mmCIF file of C-alpha atoms in Angstrom:
data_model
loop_
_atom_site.group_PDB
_atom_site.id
_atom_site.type_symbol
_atom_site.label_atom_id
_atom_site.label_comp_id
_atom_site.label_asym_id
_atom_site.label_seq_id
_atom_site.Cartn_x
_atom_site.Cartn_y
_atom_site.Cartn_z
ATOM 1 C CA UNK A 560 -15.339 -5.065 18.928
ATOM 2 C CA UNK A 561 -15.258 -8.107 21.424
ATOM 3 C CA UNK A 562 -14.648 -11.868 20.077
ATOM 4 C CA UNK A 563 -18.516 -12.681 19.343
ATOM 5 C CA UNK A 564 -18.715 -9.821 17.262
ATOM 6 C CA UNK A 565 -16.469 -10.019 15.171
ATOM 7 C CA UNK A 566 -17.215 -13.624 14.552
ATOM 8 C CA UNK A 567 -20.685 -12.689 13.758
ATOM 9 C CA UNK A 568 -19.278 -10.388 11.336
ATOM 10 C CA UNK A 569 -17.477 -12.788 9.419
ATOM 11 C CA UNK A 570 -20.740 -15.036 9.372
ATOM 12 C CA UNK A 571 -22.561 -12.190 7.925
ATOM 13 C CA UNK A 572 -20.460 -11.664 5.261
ATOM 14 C CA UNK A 573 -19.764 -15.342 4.671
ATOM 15 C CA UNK A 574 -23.769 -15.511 4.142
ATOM 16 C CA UNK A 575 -23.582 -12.876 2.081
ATOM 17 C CA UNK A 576 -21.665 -14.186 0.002
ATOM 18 C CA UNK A 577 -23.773 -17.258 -0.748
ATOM 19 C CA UNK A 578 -26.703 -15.155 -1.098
ATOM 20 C CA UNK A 579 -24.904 -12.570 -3.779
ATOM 21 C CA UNK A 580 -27.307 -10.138 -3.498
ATOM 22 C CA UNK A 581 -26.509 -6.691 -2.988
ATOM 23 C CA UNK A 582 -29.131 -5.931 -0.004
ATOM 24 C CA UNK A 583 -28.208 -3.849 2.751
ATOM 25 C CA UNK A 584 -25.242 -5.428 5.250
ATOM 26 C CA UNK A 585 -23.674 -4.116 7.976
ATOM 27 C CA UNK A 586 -20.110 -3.704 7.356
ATOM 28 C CA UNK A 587 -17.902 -4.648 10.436
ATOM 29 C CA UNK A 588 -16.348 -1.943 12.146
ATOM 30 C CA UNK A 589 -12.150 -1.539 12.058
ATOM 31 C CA UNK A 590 -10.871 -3.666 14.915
ATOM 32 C CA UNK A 591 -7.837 -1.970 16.345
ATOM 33 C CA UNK A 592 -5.364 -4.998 17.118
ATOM 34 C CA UNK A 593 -4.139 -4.599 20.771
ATOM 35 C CA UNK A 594 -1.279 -1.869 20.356
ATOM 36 C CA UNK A 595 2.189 -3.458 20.586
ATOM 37 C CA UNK A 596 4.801 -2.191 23.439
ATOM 38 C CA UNK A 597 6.797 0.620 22.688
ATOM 39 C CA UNK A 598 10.510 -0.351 23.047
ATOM 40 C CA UNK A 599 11.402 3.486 23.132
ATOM 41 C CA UNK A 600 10.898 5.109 26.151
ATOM 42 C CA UNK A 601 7.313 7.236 25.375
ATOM 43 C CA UNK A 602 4.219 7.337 26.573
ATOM 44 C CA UNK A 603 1.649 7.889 23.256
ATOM 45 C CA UNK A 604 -1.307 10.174 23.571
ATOM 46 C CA UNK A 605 -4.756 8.193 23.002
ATOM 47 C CA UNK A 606 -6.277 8.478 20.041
ATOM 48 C CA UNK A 607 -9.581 9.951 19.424
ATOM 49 C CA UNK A 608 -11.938 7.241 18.144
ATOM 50 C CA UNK A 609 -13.958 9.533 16.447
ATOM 51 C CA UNK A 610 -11.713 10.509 14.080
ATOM 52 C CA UNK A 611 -10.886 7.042 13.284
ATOM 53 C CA UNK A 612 -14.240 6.061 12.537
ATOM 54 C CA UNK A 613 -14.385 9.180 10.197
ATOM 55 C CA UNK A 614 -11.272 7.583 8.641
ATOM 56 C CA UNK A 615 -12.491 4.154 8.148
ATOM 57 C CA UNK A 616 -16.315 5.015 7.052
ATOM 58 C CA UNK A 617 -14.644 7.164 4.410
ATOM 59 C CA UNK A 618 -12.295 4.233 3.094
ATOM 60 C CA UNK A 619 -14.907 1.569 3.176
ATOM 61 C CA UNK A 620 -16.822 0.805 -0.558
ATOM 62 C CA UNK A 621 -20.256 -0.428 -0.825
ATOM 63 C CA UNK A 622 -21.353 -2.947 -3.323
ATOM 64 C CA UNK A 623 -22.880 -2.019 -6.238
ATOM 65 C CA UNK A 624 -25.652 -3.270 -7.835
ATOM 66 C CA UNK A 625 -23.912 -3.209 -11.652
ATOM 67 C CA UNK A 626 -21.350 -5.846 -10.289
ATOM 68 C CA UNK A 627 -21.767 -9.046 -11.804
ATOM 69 C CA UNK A 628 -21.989 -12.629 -9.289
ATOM 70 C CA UNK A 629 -17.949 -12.658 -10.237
ATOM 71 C CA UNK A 630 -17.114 -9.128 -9.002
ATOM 72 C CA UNK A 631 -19.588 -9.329 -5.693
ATOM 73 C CA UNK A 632 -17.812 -12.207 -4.733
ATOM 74 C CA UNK A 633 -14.318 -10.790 -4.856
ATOM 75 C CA UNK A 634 -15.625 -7.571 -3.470
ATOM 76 C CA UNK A 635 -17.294 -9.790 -0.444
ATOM 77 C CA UNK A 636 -13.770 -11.465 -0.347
ATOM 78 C CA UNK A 637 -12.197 -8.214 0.663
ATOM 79 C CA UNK A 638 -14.573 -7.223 3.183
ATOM 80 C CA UNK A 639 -14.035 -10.178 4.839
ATOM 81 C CA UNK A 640 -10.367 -9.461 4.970
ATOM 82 C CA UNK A 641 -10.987 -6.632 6.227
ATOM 83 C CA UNK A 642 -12.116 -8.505 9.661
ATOM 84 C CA UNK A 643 -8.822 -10.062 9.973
ATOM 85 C CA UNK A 644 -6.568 -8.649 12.252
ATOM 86 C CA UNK A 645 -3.034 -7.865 10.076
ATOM 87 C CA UNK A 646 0.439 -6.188 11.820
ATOM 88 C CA UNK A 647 3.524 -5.699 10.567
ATOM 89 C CA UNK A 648 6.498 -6.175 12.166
ATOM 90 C CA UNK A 649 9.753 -4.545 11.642
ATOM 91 C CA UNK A 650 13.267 -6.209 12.033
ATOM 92 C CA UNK A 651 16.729 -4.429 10.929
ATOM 93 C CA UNK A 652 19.565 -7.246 11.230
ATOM 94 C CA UNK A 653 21.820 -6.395 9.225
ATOM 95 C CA UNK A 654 23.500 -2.784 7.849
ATOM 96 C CA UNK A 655 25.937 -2.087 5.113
ATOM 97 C CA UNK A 656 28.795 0.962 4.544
ATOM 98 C CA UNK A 657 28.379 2.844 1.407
ATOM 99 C CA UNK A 658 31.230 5.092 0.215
ATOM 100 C CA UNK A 659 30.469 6.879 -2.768
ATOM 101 C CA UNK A 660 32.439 9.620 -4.114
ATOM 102 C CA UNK A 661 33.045 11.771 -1.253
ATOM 103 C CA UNK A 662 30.101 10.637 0.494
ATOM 104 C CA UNK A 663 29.957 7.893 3.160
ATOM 105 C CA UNK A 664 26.978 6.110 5.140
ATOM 106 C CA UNK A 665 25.036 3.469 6.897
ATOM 107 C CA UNK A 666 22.470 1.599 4.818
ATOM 108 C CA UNK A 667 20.014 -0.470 7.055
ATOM 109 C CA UNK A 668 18.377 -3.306 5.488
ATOM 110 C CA UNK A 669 14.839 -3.497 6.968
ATOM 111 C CA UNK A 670 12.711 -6.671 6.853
ATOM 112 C CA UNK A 671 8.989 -6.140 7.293
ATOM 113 C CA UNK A 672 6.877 -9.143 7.899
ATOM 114 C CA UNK A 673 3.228 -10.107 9.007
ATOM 115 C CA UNK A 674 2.683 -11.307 12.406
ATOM 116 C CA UNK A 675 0.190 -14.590 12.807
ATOM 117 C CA UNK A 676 1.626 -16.928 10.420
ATOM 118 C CA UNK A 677 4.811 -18.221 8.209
ATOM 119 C CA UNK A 678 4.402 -15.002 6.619
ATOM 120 C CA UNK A 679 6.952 -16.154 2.661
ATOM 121 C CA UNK A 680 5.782 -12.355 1.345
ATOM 122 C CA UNK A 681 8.277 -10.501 3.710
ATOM 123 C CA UNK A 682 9.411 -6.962 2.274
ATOM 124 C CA UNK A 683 13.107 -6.175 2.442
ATOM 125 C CA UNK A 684 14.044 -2.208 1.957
ATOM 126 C CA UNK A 685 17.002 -0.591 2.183
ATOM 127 C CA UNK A 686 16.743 3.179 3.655
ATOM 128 C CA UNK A 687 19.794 5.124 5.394
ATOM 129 C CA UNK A 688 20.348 7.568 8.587
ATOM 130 C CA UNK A 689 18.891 10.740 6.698
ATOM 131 C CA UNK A 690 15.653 9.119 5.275
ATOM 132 C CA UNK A 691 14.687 8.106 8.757
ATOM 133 C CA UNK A 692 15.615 11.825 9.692
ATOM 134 C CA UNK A 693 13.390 13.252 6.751
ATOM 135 C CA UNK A 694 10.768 10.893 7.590
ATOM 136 C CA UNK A 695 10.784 12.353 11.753
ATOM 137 C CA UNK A 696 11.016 15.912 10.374
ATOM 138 C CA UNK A 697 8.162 14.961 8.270
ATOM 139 C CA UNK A 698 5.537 13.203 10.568
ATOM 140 C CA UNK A 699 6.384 16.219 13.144
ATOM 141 C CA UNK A 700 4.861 18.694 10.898
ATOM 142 C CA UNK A 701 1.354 16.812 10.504
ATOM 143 C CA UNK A 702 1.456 15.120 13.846
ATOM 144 C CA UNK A 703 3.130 16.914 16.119
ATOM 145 C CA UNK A 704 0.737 16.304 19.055
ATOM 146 C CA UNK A 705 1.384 11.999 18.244
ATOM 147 C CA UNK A 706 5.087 12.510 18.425
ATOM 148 C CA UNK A 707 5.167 14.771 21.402
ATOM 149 C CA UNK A 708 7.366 12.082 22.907
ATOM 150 C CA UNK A 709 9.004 10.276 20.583
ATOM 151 C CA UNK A 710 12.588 10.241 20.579
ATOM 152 C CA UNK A 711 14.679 10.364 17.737
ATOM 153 C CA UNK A 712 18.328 8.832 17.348
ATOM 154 C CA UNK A 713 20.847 12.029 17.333
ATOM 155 C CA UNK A 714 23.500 12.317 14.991
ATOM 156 C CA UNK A 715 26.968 12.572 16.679
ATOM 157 C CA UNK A 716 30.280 14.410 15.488
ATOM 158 C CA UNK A 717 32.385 11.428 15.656
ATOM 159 C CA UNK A 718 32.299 7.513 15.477
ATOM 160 C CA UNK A 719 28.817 6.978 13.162
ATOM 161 C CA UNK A 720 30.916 4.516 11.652
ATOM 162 C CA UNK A 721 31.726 2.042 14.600
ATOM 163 C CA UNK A 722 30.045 -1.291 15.763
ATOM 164 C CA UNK A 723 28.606 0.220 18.598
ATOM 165 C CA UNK A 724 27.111 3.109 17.592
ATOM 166 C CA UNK A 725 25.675 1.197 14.226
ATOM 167 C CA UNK A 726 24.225 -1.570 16.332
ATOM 168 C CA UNK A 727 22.551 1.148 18.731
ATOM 169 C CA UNK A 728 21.358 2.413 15.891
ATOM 170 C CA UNK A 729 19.966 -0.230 14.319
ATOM 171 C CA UNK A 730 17.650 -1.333 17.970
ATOM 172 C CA UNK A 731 16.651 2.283 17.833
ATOM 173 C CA UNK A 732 15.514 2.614 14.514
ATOM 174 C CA UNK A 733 13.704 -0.887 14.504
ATOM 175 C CA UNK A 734 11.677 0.542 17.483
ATOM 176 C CA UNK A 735 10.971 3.523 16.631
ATOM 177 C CA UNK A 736 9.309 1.978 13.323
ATOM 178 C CA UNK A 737 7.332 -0.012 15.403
ATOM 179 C CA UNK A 738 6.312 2.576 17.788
ATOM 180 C CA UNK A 739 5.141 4.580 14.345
ATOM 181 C CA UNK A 740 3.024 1.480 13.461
ATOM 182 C CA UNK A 741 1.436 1.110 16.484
ATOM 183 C CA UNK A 742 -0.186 4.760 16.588
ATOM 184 C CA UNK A 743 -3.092 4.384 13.788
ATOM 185 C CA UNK A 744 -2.815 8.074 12.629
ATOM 186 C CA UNK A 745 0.318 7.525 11.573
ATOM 187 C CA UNK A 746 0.728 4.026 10.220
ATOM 188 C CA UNK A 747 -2.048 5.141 7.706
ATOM 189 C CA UNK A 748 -0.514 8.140 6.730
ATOM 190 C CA UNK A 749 1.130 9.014 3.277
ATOM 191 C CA UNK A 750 4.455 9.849 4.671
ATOM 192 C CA UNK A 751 4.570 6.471 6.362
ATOM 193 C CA UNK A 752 3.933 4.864 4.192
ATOM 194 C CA UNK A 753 5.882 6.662 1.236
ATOM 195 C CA UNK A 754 9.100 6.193 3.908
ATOM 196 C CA UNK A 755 8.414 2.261 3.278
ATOM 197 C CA UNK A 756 7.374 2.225 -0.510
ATOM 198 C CA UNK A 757 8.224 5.158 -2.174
ATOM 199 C CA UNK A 758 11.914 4.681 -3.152
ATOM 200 C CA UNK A 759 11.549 1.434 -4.495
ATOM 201 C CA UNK A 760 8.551 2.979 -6.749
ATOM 202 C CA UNK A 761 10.482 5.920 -7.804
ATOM 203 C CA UNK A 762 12.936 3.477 -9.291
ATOM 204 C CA UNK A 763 10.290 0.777 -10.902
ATOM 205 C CA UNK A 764 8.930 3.664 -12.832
ATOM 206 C CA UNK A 765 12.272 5.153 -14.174
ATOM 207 C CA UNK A 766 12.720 1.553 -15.630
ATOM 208 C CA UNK A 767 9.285 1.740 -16.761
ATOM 209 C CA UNK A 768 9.685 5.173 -18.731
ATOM 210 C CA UNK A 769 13.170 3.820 -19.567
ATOM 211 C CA UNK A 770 11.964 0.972 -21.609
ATOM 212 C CA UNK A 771 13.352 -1.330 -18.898
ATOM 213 C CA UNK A 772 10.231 -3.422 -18.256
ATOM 214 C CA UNK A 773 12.013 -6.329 -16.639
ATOM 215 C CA UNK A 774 13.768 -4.696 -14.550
ATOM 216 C CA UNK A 775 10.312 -2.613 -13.434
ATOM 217 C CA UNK A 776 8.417 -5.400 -13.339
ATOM 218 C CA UNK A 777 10.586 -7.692 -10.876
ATOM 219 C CA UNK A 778 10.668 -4.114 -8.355
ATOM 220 C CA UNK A 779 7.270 -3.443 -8.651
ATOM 221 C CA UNK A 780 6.285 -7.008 -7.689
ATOM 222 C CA UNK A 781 8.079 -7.055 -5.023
ATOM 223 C CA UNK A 782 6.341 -3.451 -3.613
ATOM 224 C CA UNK A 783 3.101 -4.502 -4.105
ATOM 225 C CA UNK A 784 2.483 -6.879 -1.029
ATOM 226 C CA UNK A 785 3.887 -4.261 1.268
ATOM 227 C CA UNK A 786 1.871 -1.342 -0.339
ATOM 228 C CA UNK A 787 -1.122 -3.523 -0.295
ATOM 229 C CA UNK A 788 -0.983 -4.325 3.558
ATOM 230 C CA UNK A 789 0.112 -0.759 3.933
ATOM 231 C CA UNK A 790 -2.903 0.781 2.068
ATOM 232 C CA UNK A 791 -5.399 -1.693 3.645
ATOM 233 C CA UNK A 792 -8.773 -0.376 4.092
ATOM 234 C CA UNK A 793 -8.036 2.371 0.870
ATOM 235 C CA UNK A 794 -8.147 -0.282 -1.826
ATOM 236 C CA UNK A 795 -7.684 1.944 -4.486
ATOM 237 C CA UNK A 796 -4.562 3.519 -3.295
ATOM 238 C CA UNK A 797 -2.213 0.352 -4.755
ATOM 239 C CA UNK A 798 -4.663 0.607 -8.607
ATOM 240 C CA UNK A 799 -1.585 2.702 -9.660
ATOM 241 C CA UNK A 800 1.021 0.171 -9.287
ATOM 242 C CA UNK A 801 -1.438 -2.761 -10.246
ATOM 243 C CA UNK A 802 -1.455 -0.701 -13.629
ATOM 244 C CA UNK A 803 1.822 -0.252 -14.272
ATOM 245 C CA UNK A 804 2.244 -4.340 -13.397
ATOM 246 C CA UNK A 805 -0.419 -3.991 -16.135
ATOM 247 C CA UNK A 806 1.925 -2.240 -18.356
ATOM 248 C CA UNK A 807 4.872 -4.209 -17.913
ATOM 249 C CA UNK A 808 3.556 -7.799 -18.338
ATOM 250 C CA UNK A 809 1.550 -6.672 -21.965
ATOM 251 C CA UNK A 810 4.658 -4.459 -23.303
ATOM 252 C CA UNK A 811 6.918 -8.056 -22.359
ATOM 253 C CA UNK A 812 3.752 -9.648 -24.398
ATOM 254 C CA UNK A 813 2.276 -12.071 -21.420
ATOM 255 C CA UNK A 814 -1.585 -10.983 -22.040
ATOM 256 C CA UNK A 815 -1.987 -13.241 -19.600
ATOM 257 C CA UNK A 816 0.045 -11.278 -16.607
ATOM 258 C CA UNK A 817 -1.410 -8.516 -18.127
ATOM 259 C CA UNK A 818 -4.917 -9.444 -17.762
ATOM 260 C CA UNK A 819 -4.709 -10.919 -14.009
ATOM 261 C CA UNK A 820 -3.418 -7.797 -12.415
ATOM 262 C CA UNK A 821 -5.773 -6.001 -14.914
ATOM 263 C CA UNK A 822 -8.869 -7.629 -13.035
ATOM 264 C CA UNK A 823 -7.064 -6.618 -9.683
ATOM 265 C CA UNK A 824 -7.574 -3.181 -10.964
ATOM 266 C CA UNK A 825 -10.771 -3.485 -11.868
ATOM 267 C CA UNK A 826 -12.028 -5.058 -8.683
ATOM 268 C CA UNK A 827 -10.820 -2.121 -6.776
ATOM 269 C CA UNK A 828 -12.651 0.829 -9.345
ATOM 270 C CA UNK A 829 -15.755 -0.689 -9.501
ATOM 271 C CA UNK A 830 -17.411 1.878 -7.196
ATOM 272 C CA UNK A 831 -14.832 4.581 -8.060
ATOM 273 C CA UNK A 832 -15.554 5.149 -11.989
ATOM 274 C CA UNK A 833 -14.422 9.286 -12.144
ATOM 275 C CA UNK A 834 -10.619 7.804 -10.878
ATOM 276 C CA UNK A 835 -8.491 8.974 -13.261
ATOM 277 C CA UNK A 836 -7.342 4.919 -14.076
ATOM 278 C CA UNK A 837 -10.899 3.348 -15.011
ATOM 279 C CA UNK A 838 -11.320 4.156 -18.657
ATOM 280 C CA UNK A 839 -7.634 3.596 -19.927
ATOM 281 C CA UNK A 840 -7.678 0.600 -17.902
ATOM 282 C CA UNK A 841 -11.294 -0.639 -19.096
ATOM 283 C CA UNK A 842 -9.650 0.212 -23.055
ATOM 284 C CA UNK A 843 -6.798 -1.772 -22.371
ATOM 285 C CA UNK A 844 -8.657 -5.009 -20.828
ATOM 286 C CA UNK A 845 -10.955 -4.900 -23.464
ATOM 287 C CA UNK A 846 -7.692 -5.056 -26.022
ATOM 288 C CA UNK A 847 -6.124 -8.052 -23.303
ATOM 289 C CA UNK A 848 -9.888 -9.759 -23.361
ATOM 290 C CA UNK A 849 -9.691 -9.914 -27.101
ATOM 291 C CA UNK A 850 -6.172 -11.398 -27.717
ATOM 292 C CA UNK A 851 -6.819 -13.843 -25.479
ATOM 293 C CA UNK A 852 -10.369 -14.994 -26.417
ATOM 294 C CA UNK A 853 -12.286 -13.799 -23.311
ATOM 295 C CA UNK A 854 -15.678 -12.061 -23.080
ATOM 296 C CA UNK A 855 -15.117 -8.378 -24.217
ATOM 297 C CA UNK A 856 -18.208 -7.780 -24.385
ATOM 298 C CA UNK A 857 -19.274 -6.833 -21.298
ATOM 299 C CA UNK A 858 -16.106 -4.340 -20.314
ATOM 300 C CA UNK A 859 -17.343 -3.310 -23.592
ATOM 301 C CA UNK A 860 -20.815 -2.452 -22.314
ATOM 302 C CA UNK A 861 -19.264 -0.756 -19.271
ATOM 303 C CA UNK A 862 -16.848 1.506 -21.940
ATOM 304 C CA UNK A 863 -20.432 2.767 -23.289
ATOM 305 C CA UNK A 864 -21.716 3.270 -20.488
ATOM 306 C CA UNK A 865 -19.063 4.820 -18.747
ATOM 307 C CA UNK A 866 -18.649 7.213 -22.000
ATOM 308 C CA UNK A 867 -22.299 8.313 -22.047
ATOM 309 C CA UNK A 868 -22.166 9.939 -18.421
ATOM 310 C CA UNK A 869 -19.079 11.592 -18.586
ATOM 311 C CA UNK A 870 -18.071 14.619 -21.484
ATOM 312 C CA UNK A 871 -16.289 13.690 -24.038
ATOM 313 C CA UNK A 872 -12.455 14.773 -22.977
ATOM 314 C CA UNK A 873 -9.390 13.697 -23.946
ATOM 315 C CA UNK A 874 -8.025 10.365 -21.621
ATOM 316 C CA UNK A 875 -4.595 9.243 -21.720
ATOM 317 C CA UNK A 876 -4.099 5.647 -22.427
ATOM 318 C CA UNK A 877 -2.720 3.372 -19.402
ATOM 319 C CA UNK A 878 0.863 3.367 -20.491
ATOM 320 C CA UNK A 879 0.621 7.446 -20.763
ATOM 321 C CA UNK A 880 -0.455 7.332 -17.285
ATOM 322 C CA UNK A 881 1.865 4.872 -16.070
ATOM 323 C CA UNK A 882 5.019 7.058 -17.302
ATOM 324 C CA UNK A 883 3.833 10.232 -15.539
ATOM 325 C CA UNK A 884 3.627 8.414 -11.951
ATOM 326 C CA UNK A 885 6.434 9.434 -9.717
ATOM 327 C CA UNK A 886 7.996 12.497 -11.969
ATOM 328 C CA UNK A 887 9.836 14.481 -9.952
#
């Protein structure tokens, strides 16, 4: 998409807006940003573009003619989003020795940031020599044909420990994640994505089914940006962790924490009602909506409705849900 389209794009939705109706729009198309150059020495296959429109139709939502004026708008406020061009960049400038037990390594602290702006969201992860080896092994079996010619930092028998072989290490590992983000397949893909996210999740949730909801709470706010920027364009990918944010902030009794992520949630379900989340979610808002003197009513009405179209089966209840995320 050239300059003047995608301009007109954002008018149209911009309009839209205003208009808050839910006739038919044109939804702009995914604007690849121009791809970054690879500091490892690789030459990338092109992608097919029809695949990648597959991809994006599929992940796109449609308004829906239940939303209220609210709800349009913040579903309008996405698409338009959407437009914006977002990349990530990835900077490792600092590592740390662990010895434990018999066991030594390299950790790599990893800072990812968004390119464009003062971005004060940056992610900071931790992940060591063999996660970025399982993660290669990994993205070979699904996309072998991608990384045809991507080259991999080898292990060697002797001196992983010194300055020079850590700081080698640490240039080649912060370009191959950027050569990984710059190939689309990939970048959108699970095991990318778990490689940046999935750790620190693992661990919010074992303080979650431990009881330790501060603890959880403080991880899983810091995950969410990244996920969220990771997932973009699959909005309902992140309605997991905005639940168990959900969780967290009503079992530490702030309603009102509770209730803000809790329309998050919501705003990313509206067209996907069968997902697994929407009625223990909708039951628990309605509980939030109460304590704190908001209209019920009409997640009420939404309950009902949802309950007449689907057969009666048993649901779990948000926190039941919550626990069961990320068992090994």
């Amino acid at each position: 998409m050239d300059q003047d389209s995608h301009c007109t794009a954002e008018r149209e939705l911009l309009e839209a807006v205003s208009r808050i109706t839910t006739s038919s729009t044109t939804s702009p198309s995914d604007e690849e940003e121009n791809q970054p150059k690879a500091e490892i020495s690789c030459q990338v296959r092109k992608e097919n573009p029809e695949k990648d429109d597959m991809q994006d139709s599929s992940a796109t939502l449609s308004p829906n003619s239940s939303m209220t004026t609210k709800e349009l708008q913040e579903y309008w406020r996405n698409e338009k989003r959407q437009c914006k061009q977002i990349k990530l960049l990835f900077e490792i400038p600092s590592t740390r020795i662990v010895e434990h037990h018999l066991s030594k390594y390299v950790m790599y602290k990893i800072i990812i940031l968004q390119t464009g702006s003062f971005d004060s969201n940056k992610s900071i992860i931790e992940r060591r020599y063999s996660d970025f080896e399982k993660l290669h092994r990994n993205l070979l079996e699904e996309f072998s044909e991608e990384m045809e010619d991507v080259t991999f930092p080898k292990k060697t028998l002797t001196g992983n420990f010194t300055e020079e072989i850590i700081n080698e290490r640490k240039l080649a590992f912060k370009d191959y994640l950027r050569l990984l983000y710059s190939m689309k397949y990939i970048r959108r893909s699970k095991k990318f994505i778990d490689f940046l996210t999935r750790p620190e999740l693992q661990e919010a949730y074992g303080c979650l089914r431990g009881g330790q909801y501060t603890k959880a709470l403080e991880i899983l706010l810091e995950v969410i940006g990244l996920q969220e920027r990771l997932t973009r364009g699959n909005p309902v990918a992140i309605v997991p962790t905005l639940c168990a944010i959900v969780v967290c902030h009503k079992d530490l009794e702030n309603p009102a924490g509770a209730f803000e992520y809790g329309e998050k949630a919501l705003a990313r379900l509206h067209v996907h009602t069968s997902h697994r989340y929407y009625m223990p979610l909708l039951e628990t808002m309605i509980t939030l909506a109460y304590e704190l003197g908001k209209d019920f009513l009409s997640l009420q009405e939404k309950l009902e409705e949802w309950k007449t179209k689907k057969d009666p089966i048993r649901v779990f209840t948000l926190k039941e849900l919550a626990v069961r995320e990320y068992v090994r």
